[in-house]
Each structure stands twice: as C-alpha cells, then as structure tokens.
PDB file of C-alpha atoms in Angstrom:
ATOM      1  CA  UNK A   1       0.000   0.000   0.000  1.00 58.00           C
ATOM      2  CA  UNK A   2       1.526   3.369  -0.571  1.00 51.00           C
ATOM      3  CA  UNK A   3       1.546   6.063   1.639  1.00 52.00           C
ATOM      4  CA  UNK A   4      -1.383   8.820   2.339  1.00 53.00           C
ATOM      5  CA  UNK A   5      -0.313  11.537   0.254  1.00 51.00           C
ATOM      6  CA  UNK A   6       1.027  14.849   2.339  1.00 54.00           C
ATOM      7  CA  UNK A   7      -0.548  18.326   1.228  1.00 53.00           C
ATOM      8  CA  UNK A   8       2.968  19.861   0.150  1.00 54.00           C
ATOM      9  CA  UNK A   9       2.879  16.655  -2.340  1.00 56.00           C
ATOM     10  CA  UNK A  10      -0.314  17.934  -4.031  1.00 59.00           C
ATOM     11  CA  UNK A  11       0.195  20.310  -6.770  1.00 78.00           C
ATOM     12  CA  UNK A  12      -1.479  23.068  -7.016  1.00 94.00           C
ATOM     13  CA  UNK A  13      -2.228  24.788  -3.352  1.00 97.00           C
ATOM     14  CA  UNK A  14      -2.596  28.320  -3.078  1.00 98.00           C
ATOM     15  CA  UNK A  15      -3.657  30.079   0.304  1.00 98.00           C
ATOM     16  CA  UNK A  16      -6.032  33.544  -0.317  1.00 98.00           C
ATOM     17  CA  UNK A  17      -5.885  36.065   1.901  1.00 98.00           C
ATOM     18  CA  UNK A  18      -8.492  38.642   1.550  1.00 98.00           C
ATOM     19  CA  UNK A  19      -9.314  41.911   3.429  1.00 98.00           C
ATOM     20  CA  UNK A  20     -11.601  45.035   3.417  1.00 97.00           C
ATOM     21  CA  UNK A  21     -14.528  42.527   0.956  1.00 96.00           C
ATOM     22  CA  UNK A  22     -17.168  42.781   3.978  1.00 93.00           C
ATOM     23  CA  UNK A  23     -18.565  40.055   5.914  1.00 90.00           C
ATOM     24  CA  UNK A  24     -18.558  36.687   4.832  1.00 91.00           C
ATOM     25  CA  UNK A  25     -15.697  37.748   2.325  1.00 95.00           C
ATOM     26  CA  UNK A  26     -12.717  38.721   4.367  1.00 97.00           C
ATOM     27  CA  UNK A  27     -10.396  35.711   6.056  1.00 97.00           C
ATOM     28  CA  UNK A  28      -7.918  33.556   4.541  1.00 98.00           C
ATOM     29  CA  UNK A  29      -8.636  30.909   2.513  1.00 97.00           C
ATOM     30  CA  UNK A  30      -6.385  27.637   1.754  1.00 97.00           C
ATOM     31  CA  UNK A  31      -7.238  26.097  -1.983  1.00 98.00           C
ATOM     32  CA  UNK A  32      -5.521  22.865  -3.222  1.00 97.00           C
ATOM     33  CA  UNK A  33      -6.638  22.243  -7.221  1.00 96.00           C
ATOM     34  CA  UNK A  34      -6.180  18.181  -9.099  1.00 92.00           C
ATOM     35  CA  UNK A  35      -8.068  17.196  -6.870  1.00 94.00           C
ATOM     36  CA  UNK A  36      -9.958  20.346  -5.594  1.00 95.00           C
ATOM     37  CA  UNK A  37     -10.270  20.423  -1.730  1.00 96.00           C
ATOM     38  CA  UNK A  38      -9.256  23.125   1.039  1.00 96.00           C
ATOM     39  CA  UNK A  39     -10.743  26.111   3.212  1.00 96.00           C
ATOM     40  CA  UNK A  40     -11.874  27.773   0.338  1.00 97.00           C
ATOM     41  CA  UNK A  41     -15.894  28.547   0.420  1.00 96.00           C
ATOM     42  CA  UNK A  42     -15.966  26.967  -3.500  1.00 97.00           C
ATOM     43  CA  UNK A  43     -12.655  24.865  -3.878  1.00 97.00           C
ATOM     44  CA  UNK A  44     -14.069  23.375  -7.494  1.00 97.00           C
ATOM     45  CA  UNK A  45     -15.273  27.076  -9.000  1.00 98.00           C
ATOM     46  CA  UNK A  46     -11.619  28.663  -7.854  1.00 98.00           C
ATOM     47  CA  UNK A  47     -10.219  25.973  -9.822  1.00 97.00           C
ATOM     48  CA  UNK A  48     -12.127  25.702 -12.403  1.00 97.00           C
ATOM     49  CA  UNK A  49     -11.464  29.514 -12.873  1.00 97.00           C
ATOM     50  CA  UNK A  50      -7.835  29.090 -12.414  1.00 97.00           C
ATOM     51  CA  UNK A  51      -7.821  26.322 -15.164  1.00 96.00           C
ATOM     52  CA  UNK A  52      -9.767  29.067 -16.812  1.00 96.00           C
ATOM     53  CA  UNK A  53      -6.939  31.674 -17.126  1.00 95.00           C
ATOM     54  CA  UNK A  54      -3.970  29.182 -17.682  1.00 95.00           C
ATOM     55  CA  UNK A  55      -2.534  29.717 -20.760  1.00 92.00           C
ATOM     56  CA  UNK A  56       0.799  28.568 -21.983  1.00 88.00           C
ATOM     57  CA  UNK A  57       3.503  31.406 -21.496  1.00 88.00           C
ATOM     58  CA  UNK A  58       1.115  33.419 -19.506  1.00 92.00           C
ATOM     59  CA  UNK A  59       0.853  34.196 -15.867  1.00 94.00           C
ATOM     60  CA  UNK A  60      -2.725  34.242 -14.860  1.00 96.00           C
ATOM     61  CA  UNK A  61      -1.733  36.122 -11.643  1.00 97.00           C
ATOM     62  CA  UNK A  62       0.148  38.906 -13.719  1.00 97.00           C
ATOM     63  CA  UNK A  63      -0.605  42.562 -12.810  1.00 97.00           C
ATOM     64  CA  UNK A  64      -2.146  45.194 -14.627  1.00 97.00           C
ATOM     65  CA  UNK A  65       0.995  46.168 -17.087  1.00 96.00           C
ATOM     66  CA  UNK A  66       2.672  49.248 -16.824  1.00 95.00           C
ATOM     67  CA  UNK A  67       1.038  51.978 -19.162  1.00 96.00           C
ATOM     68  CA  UNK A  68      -2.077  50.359 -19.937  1.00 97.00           C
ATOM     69  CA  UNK A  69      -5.384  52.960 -19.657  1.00 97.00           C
ATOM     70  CA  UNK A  70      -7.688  52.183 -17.209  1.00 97.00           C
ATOM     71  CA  UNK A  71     -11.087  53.699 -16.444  1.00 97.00           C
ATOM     72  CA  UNK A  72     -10.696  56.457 -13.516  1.00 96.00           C
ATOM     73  CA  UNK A  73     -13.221  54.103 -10.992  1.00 96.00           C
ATOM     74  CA  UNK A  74     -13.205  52.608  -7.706  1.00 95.00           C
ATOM     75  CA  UNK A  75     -14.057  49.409  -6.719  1.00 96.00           C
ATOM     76  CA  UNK A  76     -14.071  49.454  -2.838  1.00 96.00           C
ATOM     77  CA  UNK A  77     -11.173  49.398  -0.246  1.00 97.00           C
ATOM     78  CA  UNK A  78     -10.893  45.019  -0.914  1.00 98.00           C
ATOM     79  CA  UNK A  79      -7.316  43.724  -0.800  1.00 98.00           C
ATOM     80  CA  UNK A  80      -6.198  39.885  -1.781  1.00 98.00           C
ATOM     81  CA  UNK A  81      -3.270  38.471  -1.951  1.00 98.00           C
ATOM     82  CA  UNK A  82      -2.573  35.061  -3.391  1.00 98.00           C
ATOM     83  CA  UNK A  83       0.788  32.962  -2.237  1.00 98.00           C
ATOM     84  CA  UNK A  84       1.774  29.016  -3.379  1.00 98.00           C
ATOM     85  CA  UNK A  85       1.874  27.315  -5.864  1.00 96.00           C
ATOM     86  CA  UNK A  86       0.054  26.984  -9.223  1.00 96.00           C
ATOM     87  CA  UNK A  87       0.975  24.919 -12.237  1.00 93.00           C
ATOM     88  CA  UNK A  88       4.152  24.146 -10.582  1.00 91.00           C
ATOM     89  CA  UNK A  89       5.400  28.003 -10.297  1.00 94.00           C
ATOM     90  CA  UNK A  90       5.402  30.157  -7.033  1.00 96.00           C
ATOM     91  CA  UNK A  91       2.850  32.515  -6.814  1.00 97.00           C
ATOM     92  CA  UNK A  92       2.892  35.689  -4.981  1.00 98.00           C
ATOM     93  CA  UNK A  93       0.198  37.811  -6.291  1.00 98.00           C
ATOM     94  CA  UNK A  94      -1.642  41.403  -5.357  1.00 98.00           C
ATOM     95  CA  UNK A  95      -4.767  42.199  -5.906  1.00 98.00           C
ATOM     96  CA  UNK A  96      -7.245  45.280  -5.310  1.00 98.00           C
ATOM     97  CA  UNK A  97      -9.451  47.327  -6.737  1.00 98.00           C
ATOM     98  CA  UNK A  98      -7.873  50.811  -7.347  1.00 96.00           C
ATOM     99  CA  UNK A  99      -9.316  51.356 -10.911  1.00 97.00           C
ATOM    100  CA  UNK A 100     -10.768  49.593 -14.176  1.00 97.00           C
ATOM    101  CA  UNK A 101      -8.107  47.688 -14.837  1.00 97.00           C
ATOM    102  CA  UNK A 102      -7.157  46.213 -11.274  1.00 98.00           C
ATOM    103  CA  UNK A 103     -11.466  45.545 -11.399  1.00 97.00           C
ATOM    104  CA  UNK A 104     -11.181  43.713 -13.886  1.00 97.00           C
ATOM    105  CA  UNK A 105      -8.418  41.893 -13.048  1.00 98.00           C
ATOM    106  CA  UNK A 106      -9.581  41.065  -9.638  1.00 98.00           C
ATOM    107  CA  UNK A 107     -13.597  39.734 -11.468  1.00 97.00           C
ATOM    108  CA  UNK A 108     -11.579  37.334 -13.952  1.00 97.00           C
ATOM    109  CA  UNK A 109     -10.379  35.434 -10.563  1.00 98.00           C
ATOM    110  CA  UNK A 110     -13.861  35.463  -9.138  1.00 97.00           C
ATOM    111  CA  UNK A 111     -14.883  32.711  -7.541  1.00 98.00           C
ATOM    112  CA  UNK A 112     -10.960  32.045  -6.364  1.00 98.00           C
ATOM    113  CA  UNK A 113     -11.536  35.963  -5.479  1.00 98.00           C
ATOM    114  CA  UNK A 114     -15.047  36.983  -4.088  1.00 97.00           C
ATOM    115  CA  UNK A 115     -17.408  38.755  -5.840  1.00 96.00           C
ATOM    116  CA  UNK A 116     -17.908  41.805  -5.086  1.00 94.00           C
ATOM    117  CA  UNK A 117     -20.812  44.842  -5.695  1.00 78.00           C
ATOM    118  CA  UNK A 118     -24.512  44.455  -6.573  1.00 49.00           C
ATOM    119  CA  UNK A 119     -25.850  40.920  -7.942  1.00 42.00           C
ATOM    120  CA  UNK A 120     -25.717  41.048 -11.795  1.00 42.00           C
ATOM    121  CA  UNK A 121     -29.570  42.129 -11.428  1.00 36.00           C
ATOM    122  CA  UNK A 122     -29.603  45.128  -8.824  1.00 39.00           C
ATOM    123  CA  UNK A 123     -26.541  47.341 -10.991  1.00 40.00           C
ATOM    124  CA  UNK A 124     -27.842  50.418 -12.964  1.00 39.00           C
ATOM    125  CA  UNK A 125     -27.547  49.384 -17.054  1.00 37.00           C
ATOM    126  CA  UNK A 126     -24.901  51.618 -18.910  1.00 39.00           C
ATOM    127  CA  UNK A 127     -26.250  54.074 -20.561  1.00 38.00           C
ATOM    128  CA  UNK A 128     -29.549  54.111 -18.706  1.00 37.00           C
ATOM    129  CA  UNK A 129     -30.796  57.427 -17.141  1.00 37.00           C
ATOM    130  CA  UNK A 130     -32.821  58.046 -14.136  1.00 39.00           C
ATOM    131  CA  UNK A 131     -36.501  58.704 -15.388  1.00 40.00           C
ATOM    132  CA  UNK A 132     -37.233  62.538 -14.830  1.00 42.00           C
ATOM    133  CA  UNK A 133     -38.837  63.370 -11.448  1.00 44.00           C
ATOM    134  CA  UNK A 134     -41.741  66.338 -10.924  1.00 43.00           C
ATOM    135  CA  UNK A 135     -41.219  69.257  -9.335  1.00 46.00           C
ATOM    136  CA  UNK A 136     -43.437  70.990  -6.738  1.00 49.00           C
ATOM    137  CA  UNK A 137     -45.607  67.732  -7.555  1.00 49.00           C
ATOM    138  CA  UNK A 138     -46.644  68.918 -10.877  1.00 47.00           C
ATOM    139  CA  UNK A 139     -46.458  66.634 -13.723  1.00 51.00           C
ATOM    140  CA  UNK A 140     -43.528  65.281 -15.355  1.00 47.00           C
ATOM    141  CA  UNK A 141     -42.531  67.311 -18.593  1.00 49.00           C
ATOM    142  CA  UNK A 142     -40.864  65.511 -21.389  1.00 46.00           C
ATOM    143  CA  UNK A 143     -37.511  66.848 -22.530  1.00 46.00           C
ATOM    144  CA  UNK A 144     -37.842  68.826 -26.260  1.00 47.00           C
ATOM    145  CA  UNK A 145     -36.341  66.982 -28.578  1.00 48.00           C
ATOM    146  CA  UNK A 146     -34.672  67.888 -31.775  1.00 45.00           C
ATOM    147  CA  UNK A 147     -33.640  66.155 -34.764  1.00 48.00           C
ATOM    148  CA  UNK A 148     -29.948  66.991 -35.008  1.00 45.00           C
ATOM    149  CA  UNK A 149     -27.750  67.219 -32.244  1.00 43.00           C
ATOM    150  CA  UNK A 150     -26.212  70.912 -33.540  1.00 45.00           C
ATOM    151  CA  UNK A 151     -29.543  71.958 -34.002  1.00 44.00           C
ATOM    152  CA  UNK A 152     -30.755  74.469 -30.973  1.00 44.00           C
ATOM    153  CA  UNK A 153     -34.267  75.020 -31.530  1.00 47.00           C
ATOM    154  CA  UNK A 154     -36.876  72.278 -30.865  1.00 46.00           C
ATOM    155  CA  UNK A 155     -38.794  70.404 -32.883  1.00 44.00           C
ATOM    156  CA  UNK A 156     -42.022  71.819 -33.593  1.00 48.00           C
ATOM    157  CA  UNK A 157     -45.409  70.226 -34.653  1.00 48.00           C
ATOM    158  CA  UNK A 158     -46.958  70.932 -37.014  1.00 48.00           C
ATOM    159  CA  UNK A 159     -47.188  70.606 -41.405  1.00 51.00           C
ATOM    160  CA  UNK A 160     -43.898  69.414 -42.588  1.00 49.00           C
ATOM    161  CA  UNK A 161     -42.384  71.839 -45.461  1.00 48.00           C
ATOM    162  CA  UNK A 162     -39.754  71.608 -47.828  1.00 50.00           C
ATOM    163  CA  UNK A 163     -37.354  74.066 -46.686  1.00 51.00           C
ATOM    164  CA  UNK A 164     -34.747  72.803 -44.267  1.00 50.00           C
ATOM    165  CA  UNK A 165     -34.680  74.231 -41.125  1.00 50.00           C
ATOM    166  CA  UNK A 166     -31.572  75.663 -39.595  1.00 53.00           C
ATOM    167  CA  UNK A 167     -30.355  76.530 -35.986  1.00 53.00           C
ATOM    168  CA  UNK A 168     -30.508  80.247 -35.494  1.00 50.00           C
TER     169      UNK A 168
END
C-alpha cells in the first residue's frame, strides 16, 4: 500500500488572503486544485477559474501592465493576496481594486476571489438614465427633442415643409 499523500505533495495549493470585501468575504482561505479540496468557500469554482486563465507562457496572476489605460473608478477598499503554488510556479500575487483595470483583473479570478458589488440584477444598465422626477408635484414634462444634435431650436409640430430648417 503506498503512503497517504502529504498536502505539500499535491500540486497546485494556493492560500487567499483577503481583506476590506465585507462580511462573509474577508479571512484567509487555503485552496488545493487536481483534486480540488481546502478552506476555500468553492474549492471546485476557484479551480475551475484558475484552469480558466492558464494559458501557456502566460501568468494568470500577472498585474495590470505598466502603461495600460484604465477607467478612472473605484471598486471598494478590498485587498487579496494570493501565495503558493500553481501549475508548478510560485505565486505571490496582489490584488485590489484601485481602478478599471485592477477591477477587472480582480472579477476574472472570481470565484478564487469573491465577488464583489450588486448581484448582476440590482446594478444600474450603462447608458440608462434616471426617469425625470416632478417638481413641486406637478407633472412630469418631457424633454424637447430635436432632430440633429447641432440643431438648438426644438422640434415643432406641425405641417412638414420643404425648406430645411436651420439653428438660429
């Protein structure tokens, strides 16, 4: 019979360390991968995300690189950082969420990292505005609207004519 296997003989283990997330988020987290197991609240989603990300010649753990443009947002004071090892390299990895980039960075590791914000269905769309609210409790007036963005003048109703009409 051979011998129990010892966790340092697994493979993959990686220990998560994660701060500032809120409750039920923050604590550290131990994650061993082929075969999943560990501390980790979903050992088989953070490794099936890490499998996700693995790519030949890449690091999945790699930091935003220098000089890329992010989007000027914040995503919350949450800190992680990732040690151990992962397709036999060391790993030593930072993670927050200081701007668009680092956001993203941080949501391609989620469920390894935890999710964090709204669920998918309580975050305003893009694009979307907040409908118009009365004033003194009168009724809601729509916005005039004009056919061409330079134009100044709204559009009035009424018999079409020929002639173009042009912003004064």
């Amino acid at each position: 019979m051979p011998p129990p296997v010892r966790p340092e003989d697994r493979g993959d283990h990686l220990t998560v360390v994660v701060r500032h997330a809120g409750a039920g988020r923050d604590g550290s987290f131990d994650l061993y991968c082929h075969p999943e197991a560990g501390r980790h609240p979903d050992p088989a989603g953070a490794c099936r995300v890490l499998d996700q990300n693995t790519r030949w010649g890449r690091d999945p753990f790699a930091p935003v690189a220098p000089g890329t443009v992010c989007t000027m947002v914040h995503g919350g004071p949450a800190t992680a950082r990732i040690t151990g090892t992962w397709a036999g390299r060391p790993v030593d990895a930072v993670y927050d969420r200081g701007d668009g980039c680092r956001i993203a960075r941080w949501d391609r590791m989620v469920p390894l990292l935890p999710r964090i914000g709204s669920p998918a269905g309580d975050e305003p769309r893009t694009g979307a505005s907040a409908p118009a609210q009365p004033q003194n409790g009168g009724p809601v007036q729509p916005e005039p609207q004009t056919a061409d963005p330079l134009q100044t003048e709204p559009l009035q109703a009424g018999p079409q004519t020929a002639e173009p009409v042009h912003a004064r």
